[in-house]
PDB file of C-alpha atoms and ligand atoms in Angstrom:
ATOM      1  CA  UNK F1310       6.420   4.775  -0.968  1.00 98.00           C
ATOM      2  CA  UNK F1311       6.209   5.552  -5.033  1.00 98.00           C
ATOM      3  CA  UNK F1312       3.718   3.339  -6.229  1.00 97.00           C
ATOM      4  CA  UNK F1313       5.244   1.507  -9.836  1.00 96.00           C
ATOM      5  CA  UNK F1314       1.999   0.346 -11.370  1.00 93.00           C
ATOM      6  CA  UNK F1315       3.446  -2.844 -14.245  1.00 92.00           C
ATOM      7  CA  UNK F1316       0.222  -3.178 -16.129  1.00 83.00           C
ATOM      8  CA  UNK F1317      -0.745  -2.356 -19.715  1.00 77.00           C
ATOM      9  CA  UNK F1318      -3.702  -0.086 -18.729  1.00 59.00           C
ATOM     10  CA  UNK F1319      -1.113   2.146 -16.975  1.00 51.00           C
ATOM     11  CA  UNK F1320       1.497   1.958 -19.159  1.00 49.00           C
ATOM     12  CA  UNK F1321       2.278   2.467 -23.367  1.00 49.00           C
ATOM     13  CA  UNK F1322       0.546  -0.697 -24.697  1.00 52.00           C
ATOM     14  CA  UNK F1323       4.264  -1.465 -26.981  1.00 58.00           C
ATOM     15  CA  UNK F1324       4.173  -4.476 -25.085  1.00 70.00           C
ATOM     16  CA  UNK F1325       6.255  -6.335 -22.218  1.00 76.00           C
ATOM     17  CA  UNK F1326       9.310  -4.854 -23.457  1.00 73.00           C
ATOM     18  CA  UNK F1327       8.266  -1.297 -23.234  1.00 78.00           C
ATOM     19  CA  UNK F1328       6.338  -1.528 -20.852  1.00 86.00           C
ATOM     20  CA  UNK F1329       9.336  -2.914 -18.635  1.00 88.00           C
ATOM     21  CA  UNK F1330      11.277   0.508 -20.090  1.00 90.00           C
ATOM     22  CA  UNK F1331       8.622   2.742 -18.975  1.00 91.00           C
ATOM     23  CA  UNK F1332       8.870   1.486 -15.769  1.00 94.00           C
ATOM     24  CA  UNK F1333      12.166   1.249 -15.131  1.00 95.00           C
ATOM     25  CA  UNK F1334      12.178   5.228 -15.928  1.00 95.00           C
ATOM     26  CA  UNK F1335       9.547   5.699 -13.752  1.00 96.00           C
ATOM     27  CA  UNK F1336      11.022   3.980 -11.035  1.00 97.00           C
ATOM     28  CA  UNK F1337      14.285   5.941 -11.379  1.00 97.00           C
ATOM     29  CA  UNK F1338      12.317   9.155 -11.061  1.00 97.00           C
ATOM     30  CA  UNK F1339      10.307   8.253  -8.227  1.00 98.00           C
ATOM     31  CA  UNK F1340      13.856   7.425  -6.536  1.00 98.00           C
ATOM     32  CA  UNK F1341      15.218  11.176  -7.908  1.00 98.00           C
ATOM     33  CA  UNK F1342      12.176  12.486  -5.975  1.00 98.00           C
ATOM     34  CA  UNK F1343      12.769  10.936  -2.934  1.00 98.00           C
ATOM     35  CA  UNK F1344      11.026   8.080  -2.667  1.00 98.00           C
ATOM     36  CA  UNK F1345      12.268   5.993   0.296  1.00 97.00           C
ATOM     37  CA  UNK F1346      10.527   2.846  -0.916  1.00 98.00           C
ATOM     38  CA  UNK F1347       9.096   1.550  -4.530  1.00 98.00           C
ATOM     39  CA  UNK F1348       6.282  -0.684  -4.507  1.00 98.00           C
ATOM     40  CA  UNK F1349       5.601  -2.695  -7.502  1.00 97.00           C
ATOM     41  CA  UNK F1350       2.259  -3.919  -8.754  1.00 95.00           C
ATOM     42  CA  UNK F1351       1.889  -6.423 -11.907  1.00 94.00           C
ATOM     43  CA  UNK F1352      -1.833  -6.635 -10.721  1.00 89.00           C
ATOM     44  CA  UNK F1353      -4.224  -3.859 -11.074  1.00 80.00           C
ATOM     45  CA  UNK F1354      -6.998  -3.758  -8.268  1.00 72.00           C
ATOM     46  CA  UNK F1355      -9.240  -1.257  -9.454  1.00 69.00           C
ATOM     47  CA  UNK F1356     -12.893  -2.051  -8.834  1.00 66.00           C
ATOM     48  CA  UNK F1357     -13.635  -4.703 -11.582  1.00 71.00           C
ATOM     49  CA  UNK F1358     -10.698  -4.955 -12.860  1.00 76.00           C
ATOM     50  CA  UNK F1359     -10.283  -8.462 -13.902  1.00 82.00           C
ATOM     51  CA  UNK F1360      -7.674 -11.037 -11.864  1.00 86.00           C
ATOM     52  CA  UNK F1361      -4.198 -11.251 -14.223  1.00 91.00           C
ATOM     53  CA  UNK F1362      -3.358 -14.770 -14.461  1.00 94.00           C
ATOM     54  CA  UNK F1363      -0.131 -16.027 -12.704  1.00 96.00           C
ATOM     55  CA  UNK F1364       2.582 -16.170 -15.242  1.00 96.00           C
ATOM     56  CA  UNK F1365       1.635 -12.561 -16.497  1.00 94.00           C
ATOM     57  CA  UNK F1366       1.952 -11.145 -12.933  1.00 96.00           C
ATOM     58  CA  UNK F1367       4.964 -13.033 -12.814  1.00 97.00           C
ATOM     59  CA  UNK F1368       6.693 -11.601 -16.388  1.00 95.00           C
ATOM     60  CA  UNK F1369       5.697  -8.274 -15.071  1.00 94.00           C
ATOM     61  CA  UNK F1370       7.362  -8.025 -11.586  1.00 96.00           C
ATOM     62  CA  UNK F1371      10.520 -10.609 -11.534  1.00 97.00           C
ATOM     63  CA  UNK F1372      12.419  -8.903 -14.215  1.00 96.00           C
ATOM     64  CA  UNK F1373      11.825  -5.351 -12.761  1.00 96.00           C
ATOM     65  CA  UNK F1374      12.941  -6.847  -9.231  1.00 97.00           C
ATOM     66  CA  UNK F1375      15.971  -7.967 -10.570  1.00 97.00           C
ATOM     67  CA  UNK F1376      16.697  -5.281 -12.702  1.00 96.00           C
ATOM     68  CA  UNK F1377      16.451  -2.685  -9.233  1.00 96.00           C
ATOM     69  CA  UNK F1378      17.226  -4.724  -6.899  1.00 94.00           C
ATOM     70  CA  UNK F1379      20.139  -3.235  -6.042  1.00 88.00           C
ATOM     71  CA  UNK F1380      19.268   0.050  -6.592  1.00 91.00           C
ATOM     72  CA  UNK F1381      19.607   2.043  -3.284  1.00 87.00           C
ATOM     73  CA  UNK F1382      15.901   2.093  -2.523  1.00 96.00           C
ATOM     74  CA  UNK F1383      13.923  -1.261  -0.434  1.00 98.00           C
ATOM     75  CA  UNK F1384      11.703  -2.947  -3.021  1.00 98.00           C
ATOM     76  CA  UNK F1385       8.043  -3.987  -2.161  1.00 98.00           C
ATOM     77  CA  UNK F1386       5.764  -5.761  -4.012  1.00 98.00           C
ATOM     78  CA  UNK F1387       2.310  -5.114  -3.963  1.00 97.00           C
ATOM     79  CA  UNK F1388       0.819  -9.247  -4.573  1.00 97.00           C
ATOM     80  CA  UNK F1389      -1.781 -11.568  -2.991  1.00 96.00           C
ATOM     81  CA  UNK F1390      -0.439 -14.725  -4.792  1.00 97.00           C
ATOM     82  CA  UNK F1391       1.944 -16.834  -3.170  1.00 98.00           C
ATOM     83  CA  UNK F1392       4.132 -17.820  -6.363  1.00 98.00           C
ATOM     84  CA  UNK F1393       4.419 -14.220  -7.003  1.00 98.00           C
ATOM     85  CA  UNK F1394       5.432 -13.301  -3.239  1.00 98.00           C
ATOM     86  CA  UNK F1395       8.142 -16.042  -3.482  1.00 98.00           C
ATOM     87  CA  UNK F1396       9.232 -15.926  -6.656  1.00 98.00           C
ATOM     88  CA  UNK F1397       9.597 -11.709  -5.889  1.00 98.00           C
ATOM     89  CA  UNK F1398      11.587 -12.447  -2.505  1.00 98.00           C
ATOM     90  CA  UNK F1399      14.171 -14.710  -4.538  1.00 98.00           C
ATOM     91  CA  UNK F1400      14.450 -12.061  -6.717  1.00 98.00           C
ATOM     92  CA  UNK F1401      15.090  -9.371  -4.433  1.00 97.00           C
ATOM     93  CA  UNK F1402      12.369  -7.903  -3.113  1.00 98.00           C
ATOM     94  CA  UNK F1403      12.490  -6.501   0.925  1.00 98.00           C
ATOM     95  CA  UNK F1404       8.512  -6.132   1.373  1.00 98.00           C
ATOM     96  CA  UNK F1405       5.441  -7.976   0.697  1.00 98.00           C
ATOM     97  CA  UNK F1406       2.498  -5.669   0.226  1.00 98.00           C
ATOM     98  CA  UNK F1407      -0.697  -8.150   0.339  1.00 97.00           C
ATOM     99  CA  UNK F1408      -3.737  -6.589  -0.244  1.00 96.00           C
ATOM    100  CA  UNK F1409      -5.309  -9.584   0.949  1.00 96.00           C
ATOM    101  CA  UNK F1410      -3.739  -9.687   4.118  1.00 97.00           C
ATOM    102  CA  UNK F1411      -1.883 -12.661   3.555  1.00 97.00           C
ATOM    103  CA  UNK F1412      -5.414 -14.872   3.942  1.00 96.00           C
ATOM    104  CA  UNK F1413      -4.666 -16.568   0.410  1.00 95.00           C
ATOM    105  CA  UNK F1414      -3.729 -20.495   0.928  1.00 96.00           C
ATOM    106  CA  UNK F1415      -0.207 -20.301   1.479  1.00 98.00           C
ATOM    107  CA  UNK F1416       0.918 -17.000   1.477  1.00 98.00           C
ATOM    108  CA  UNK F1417       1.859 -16.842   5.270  1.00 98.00           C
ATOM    109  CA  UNK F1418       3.884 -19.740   3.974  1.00 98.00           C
ATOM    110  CA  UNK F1419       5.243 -17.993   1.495  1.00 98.00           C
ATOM    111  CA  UNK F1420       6.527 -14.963   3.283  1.00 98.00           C
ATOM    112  CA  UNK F1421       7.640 -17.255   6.856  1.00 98.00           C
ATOM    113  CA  UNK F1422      10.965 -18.137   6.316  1.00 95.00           C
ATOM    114  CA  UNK F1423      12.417 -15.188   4.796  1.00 96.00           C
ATOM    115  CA  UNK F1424      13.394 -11.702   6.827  1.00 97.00           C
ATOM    116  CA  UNK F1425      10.988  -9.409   4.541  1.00 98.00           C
ATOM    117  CA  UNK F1426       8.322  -6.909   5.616  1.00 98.00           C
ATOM    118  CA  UNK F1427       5.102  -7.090   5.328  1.00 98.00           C
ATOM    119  CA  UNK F1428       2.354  -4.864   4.962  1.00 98.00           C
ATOM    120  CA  UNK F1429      -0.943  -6.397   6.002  1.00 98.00           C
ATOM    121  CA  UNK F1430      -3.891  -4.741   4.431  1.00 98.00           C
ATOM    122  CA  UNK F1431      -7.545  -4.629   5.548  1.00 97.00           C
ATOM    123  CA  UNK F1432     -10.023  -5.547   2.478  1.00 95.00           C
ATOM    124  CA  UNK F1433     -14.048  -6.421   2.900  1.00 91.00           C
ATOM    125  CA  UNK F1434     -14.787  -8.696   0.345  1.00 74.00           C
ATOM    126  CA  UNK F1435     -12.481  -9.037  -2.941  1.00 67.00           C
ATOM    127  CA  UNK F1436     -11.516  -6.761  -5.710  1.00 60.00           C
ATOM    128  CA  UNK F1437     -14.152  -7.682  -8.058  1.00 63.00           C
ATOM    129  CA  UNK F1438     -16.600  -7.577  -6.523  1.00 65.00           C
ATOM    130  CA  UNK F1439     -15.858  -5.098  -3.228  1.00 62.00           C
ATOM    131  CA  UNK F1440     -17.328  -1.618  -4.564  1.00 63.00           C
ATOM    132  CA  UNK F1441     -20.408  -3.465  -6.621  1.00 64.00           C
ATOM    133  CA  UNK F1442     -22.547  -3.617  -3.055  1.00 71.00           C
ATOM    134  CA  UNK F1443     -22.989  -1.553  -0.037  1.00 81.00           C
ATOM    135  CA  UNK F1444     -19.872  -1.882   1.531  1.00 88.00           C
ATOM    136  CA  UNK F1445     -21.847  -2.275   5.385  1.00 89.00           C
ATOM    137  CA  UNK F1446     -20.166  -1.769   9.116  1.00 94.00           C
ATOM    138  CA  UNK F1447     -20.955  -1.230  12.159  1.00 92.00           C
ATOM    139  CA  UNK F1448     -18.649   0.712  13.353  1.00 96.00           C
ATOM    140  CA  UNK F1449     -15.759   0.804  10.757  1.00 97.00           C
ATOM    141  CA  UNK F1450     -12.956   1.741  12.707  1.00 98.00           C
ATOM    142  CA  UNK F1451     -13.092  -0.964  15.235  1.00 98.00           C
ATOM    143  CA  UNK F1452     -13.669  -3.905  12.959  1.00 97.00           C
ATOM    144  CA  UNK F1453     -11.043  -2.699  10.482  1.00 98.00           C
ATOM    145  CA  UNK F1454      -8.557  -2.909  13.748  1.00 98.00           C
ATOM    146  CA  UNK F1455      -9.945  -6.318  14.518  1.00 97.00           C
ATOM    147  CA  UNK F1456      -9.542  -7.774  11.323  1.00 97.00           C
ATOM    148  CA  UNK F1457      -5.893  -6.560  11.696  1.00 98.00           C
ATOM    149  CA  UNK F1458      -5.501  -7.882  14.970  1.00 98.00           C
ATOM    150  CA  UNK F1459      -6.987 -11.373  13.707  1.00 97.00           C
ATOM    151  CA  UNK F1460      -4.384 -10.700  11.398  1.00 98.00           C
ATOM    152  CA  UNK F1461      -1.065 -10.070  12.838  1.00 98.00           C
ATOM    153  CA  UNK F1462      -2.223 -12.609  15.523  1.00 98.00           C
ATOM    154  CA  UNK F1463      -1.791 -15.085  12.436  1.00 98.00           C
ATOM    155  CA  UNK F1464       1.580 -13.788  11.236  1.00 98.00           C
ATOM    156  CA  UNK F1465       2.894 -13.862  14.919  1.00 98.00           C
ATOM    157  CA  UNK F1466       1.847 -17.486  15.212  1.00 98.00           C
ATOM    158  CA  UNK F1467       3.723 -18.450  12.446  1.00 98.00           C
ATOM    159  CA  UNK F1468       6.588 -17.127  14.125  1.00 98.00           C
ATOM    160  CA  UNK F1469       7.047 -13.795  12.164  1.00 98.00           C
ATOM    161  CA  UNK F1470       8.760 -11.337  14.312  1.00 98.00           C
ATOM    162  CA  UNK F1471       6.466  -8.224  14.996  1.00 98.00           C
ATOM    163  CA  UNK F1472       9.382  -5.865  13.530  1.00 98.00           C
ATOM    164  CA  UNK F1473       8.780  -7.191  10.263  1.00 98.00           C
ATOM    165  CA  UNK F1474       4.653  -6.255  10.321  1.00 98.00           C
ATOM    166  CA  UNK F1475       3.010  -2.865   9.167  1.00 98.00           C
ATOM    167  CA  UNK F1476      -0.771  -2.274   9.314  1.00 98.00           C
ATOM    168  CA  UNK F1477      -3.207  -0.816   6.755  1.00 98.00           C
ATOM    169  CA  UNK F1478      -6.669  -0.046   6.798  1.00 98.00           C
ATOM    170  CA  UNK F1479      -7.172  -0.516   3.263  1.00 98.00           C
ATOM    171  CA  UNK F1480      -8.357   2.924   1.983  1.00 97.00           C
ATOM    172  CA  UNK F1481     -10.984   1.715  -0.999  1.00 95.00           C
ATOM    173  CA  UNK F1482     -11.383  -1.430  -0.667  1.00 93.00           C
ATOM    174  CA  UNK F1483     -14.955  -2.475   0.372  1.00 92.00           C
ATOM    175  CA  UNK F1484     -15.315   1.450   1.886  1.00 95.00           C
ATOM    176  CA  UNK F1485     -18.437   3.571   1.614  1.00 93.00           C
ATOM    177  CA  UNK F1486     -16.539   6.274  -0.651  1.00 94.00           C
ATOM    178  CA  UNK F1487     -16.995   8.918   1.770  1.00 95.00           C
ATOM    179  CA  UNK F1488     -18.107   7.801   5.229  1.00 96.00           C
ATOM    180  CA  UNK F1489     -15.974   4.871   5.812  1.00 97.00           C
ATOM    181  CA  UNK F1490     -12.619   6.480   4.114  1.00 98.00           C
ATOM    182  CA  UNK F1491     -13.051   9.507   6.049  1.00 98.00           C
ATOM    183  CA  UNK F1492     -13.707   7.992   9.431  1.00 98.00           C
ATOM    184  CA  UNK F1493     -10.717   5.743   8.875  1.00 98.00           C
ATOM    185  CA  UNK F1494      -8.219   8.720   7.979  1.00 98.00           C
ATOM    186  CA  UNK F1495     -10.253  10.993  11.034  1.00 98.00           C
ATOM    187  CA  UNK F1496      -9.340   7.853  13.247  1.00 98.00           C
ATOM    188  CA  UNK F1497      -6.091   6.358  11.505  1.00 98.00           C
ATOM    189  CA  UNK F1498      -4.048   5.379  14.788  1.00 98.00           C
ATOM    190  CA  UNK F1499      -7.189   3.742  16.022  1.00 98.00           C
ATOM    191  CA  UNK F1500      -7.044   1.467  12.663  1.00 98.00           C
ATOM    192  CA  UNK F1501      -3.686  -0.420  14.112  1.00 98.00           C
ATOM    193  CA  UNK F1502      -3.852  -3.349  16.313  1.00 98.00           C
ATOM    194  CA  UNK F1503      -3.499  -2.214  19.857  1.00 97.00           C
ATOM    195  CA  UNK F1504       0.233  -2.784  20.839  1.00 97.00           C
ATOM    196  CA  UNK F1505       3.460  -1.161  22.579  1.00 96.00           C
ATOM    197  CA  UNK F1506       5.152  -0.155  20.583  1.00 96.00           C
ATOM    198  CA  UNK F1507       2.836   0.388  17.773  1.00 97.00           C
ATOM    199  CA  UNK F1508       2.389  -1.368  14.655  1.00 98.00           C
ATOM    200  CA  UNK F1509       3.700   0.841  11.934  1.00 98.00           C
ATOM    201  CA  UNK F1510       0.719   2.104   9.636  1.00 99.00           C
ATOM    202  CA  UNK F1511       0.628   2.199   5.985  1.00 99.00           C
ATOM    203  CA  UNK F1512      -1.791   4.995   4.262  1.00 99.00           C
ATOM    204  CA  UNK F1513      -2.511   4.479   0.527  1.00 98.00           C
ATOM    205  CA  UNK F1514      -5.146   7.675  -1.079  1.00 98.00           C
ATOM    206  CA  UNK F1515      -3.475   8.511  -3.441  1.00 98.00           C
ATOM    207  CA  UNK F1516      -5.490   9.337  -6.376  1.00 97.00           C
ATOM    208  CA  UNK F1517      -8.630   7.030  -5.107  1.00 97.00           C
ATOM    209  CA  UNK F1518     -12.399   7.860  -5.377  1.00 96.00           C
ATOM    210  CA  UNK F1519     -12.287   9.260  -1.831  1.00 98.00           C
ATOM    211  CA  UNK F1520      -9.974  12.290  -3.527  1.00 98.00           C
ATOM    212  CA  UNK F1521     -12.269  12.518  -6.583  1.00 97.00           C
ATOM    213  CA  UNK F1522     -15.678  12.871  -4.499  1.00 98.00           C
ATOM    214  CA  UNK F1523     -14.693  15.367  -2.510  1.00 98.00           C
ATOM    215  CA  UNK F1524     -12.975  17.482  -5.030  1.00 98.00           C
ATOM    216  CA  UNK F1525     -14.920  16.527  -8.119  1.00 98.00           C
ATOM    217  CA  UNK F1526     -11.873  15.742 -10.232  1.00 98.00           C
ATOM    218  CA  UNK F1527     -11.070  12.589 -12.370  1.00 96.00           C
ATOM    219  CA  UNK F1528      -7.491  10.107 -11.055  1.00 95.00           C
ATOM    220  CA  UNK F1529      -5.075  12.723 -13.128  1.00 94.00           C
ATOM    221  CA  UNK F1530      -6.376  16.177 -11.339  1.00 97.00           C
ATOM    222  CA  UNK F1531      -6.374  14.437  -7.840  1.00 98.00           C
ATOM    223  CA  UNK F1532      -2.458  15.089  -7.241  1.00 98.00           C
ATOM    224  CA  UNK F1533      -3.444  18.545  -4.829  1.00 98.00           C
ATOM    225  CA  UNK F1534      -6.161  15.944  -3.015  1.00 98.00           C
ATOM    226  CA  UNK F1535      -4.150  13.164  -2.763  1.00 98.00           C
ATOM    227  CA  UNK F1536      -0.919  15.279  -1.227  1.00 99.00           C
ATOM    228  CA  UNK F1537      -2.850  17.313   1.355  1.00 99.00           C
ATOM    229  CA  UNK F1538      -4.405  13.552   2.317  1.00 98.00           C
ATOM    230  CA  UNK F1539      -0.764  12.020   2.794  1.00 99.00           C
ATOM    231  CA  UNK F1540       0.111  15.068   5.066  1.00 98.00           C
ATOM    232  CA  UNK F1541      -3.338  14.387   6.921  1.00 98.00           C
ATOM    233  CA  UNK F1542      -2.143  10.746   7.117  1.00 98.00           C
ATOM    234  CA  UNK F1543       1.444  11.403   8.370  1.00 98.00           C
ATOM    235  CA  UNK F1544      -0.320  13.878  10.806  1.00 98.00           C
ATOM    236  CA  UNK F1545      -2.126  11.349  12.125  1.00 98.00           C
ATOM    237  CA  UNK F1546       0.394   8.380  12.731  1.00 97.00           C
ATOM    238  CA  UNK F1547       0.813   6.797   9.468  1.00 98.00           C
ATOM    239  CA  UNK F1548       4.424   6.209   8.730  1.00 98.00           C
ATOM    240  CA  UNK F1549       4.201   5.021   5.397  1.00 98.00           C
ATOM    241  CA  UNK F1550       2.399   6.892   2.483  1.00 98.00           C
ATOM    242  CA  UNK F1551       1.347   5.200  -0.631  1.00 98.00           C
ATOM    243  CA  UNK F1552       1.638   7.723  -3.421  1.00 98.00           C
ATOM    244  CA  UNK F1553       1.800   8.052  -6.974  1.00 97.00           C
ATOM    245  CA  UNK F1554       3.281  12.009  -7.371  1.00 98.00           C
ATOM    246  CA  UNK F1555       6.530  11.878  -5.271  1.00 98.00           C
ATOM    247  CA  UNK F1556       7.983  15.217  -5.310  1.00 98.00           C
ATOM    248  CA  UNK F1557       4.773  16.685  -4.816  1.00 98.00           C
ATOM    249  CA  UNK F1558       4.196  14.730  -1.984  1.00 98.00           C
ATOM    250  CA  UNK F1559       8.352  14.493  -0.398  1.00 98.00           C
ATOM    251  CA  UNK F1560       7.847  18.705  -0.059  1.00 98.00           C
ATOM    252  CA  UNK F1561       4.668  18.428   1.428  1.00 98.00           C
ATOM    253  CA  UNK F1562       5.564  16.498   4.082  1.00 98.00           C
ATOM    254  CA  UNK F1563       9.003  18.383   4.687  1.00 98.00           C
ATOM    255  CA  UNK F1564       6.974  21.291   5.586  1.00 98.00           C
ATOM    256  CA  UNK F1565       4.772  19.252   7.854  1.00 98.00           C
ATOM    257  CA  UNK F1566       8.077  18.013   9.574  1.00 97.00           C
ATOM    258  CA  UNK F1567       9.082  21.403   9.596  1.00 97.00           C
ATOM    259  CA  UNK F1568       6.297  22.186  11.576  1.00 97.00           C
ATOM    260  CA  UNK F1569       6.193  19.451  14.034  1.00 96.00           C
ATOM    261  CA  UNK F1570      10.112  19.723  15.164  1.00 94.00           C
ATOM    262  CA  UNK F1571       9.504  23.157  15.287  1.00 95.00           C
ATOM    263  CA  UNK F1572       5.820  22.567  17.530  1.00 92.00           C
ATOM    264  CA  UNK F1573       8.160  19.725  19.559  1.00 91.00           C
ATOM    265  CA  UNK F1574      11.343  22.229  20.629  1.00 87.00           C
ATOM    266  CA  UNK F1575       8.896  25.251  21.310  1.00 80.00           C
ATOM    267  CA  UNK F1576       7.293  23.719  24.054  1.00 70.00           C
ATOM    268  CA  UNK F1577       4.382  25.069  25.813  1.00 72.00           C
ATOM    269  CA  UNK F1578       4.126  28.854  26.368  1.00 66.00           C
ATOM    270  CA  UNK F1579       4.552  30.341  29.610  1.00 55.00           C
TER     271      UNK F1579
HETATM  272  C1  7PJ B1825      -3.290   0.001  -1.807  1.00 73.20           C
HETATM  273  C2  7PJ B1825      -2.367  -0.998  -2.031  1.00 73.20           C
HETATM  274  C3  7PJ B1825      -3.416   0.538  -0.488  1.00 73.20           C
HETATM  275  C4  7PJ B1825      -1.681  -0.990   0.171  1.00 73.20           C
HETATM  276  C5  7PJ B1825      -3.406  -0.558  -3.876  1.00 73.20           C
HETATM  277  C6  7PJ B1825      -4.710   1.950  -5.987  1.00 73.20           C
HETATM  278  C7  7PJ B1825      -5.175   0.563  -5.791  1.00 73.20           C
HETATM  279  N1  7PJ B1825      -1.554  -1.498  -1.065  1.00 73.20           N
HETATM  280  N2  7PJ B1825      -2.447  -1.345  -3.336  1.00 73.20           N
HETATM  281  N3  7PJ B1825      -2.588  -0.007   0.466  1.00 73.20           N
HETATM  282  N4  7PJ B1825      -3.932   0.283  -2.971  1.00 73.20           N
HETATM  283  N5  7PJ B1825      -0.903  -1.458   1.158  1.00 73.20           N
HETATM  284  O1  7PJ B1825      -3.556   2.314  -5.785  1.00 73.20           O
HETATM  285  O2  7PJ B1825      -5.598   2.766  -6.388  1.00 73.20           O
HETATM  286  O3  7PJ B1825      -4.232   1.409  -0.167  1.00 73.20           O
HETATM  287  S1  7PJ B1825      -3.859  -0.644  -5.546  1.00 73.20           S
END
């Protein structure tokens, strides 16, 4: 999944014009790469960063939908507002990405009637205010599961089918930088609601804090972090990664394939 951030702070500042343009090109190069999936964001949810109001988030994503829906690559859209979910599924868009875990008023609503995916996210408190704290468990793994399994328990009451639900533990948000992040990705099939078959899991590192304290690097220098953490991730059960450097990531994880068939068809030695 190439992440296709819409906001100004990410993108030339020419305005909504440009900024569309930018994207678009971005998008196109993420799909050259070998992204499977896009996932649009009109919302940045850095630490702090302030909310965007509604229409904004809306001018940002609606017109990109539209302009690649279409394109040979499923569109996701990485909101917590119900207009913007709705409004984004009209337009196009095959997943909902909801940081939130679909807990604002209405946006189970929202995504209900239509066949999209979703991608239900695990987040201790809210973006503004989720890294200002200590973000406090007791054990991190097993409530992060819970909370998904309160979760999905919601969505399957509400008569979504369990095909259409992925899992994510929510890598940065309301996480110790270290401890909790690590222990999540050490433990990442133990993150997903307990089911047969299993949920699928989303993984989303790439670039965070958890890359930068370990390697002492600012966002730009954490590709080489951020792609050995996907292959870690896909090693573990994920079977979506979130990432912002495709290629880097698509050859990566060819040679980790590589290596598994080949592991698979040796079997064990005599
Ligand atoms: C995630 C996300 C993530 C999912 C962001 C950033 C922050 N959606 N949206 N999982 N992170 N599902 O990319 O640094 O980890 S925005």
């Amino acid at each position: 999944m190439g992440i296709l951030n819409v906001t100004p702070d990410s993108f030339s500042d020419g305005g909504q014009h440009a900024m569309r343009g930018d994207a678009l090109r971005h998008a196109e190069r993420m799909m050259l790469e070998g992204a499977d999936m896009i996932d649009i964001g009109g919302e940045s949810t850095r630490p702090g960063a302030p909310p965007v109001p509604l229409d904004e988030e809306l001018e940002r994503v609606i017109p990109l939908i539209e302009q690649l829906h279409g394109a040979n690559v499923p569109l996701s859209v990485d909101t917590y507002k119900p207009e913007v979910m709705r409004r984004a599924l009209i337009a196009g868009a095959d997943l909902i990405n909801d940081i939130w875990g679909f807990r604002m008023p209405g946006a189970v609503e929202a995504v209900r009637e239509s066949n999209c995916g979703l991608c239900v996210m695990h987040m201790l408190g809210e973006p503004q205010t989720m890294q200002l704290g200590e973000p406090a468990y007791g054990e991190v793994v097993g409530e992060v599961r819970q909370f998904l399994e309160e979760r999905v328990a919601v969505l399957r009451q509400a008569g979504i089918a369990r095909e259409r639900i992925s899992v994510d533990p929510g890598f940065g948000f309301g996480k110790a930088v270290v401890e909790h992040n690590y222990a999540l990705l050490a433990r990442l099939a133990d993150t997903a609601p307990r089911a047969e078959p299993p949920y699928p899991i989303l993984a989303g590192m790439s670039r965070k804090s958890m890359i930068g304290a370990v390697t002492g690097r600012p966002a730009p220098e954490r590709v080489a972090g951020s792609v050995a953490a996907a292959v870690l991730a896909a090693e573990r059960g994920a079977a979506i990664v979130r990432v912002h450097d495709v290629a880097q990531t698509v050859d990566a994880l060819k040679v980790w394939a590589a290596l598994r068939d080949a592991a698979n068809h040796a079997g064990p030695r005599s």
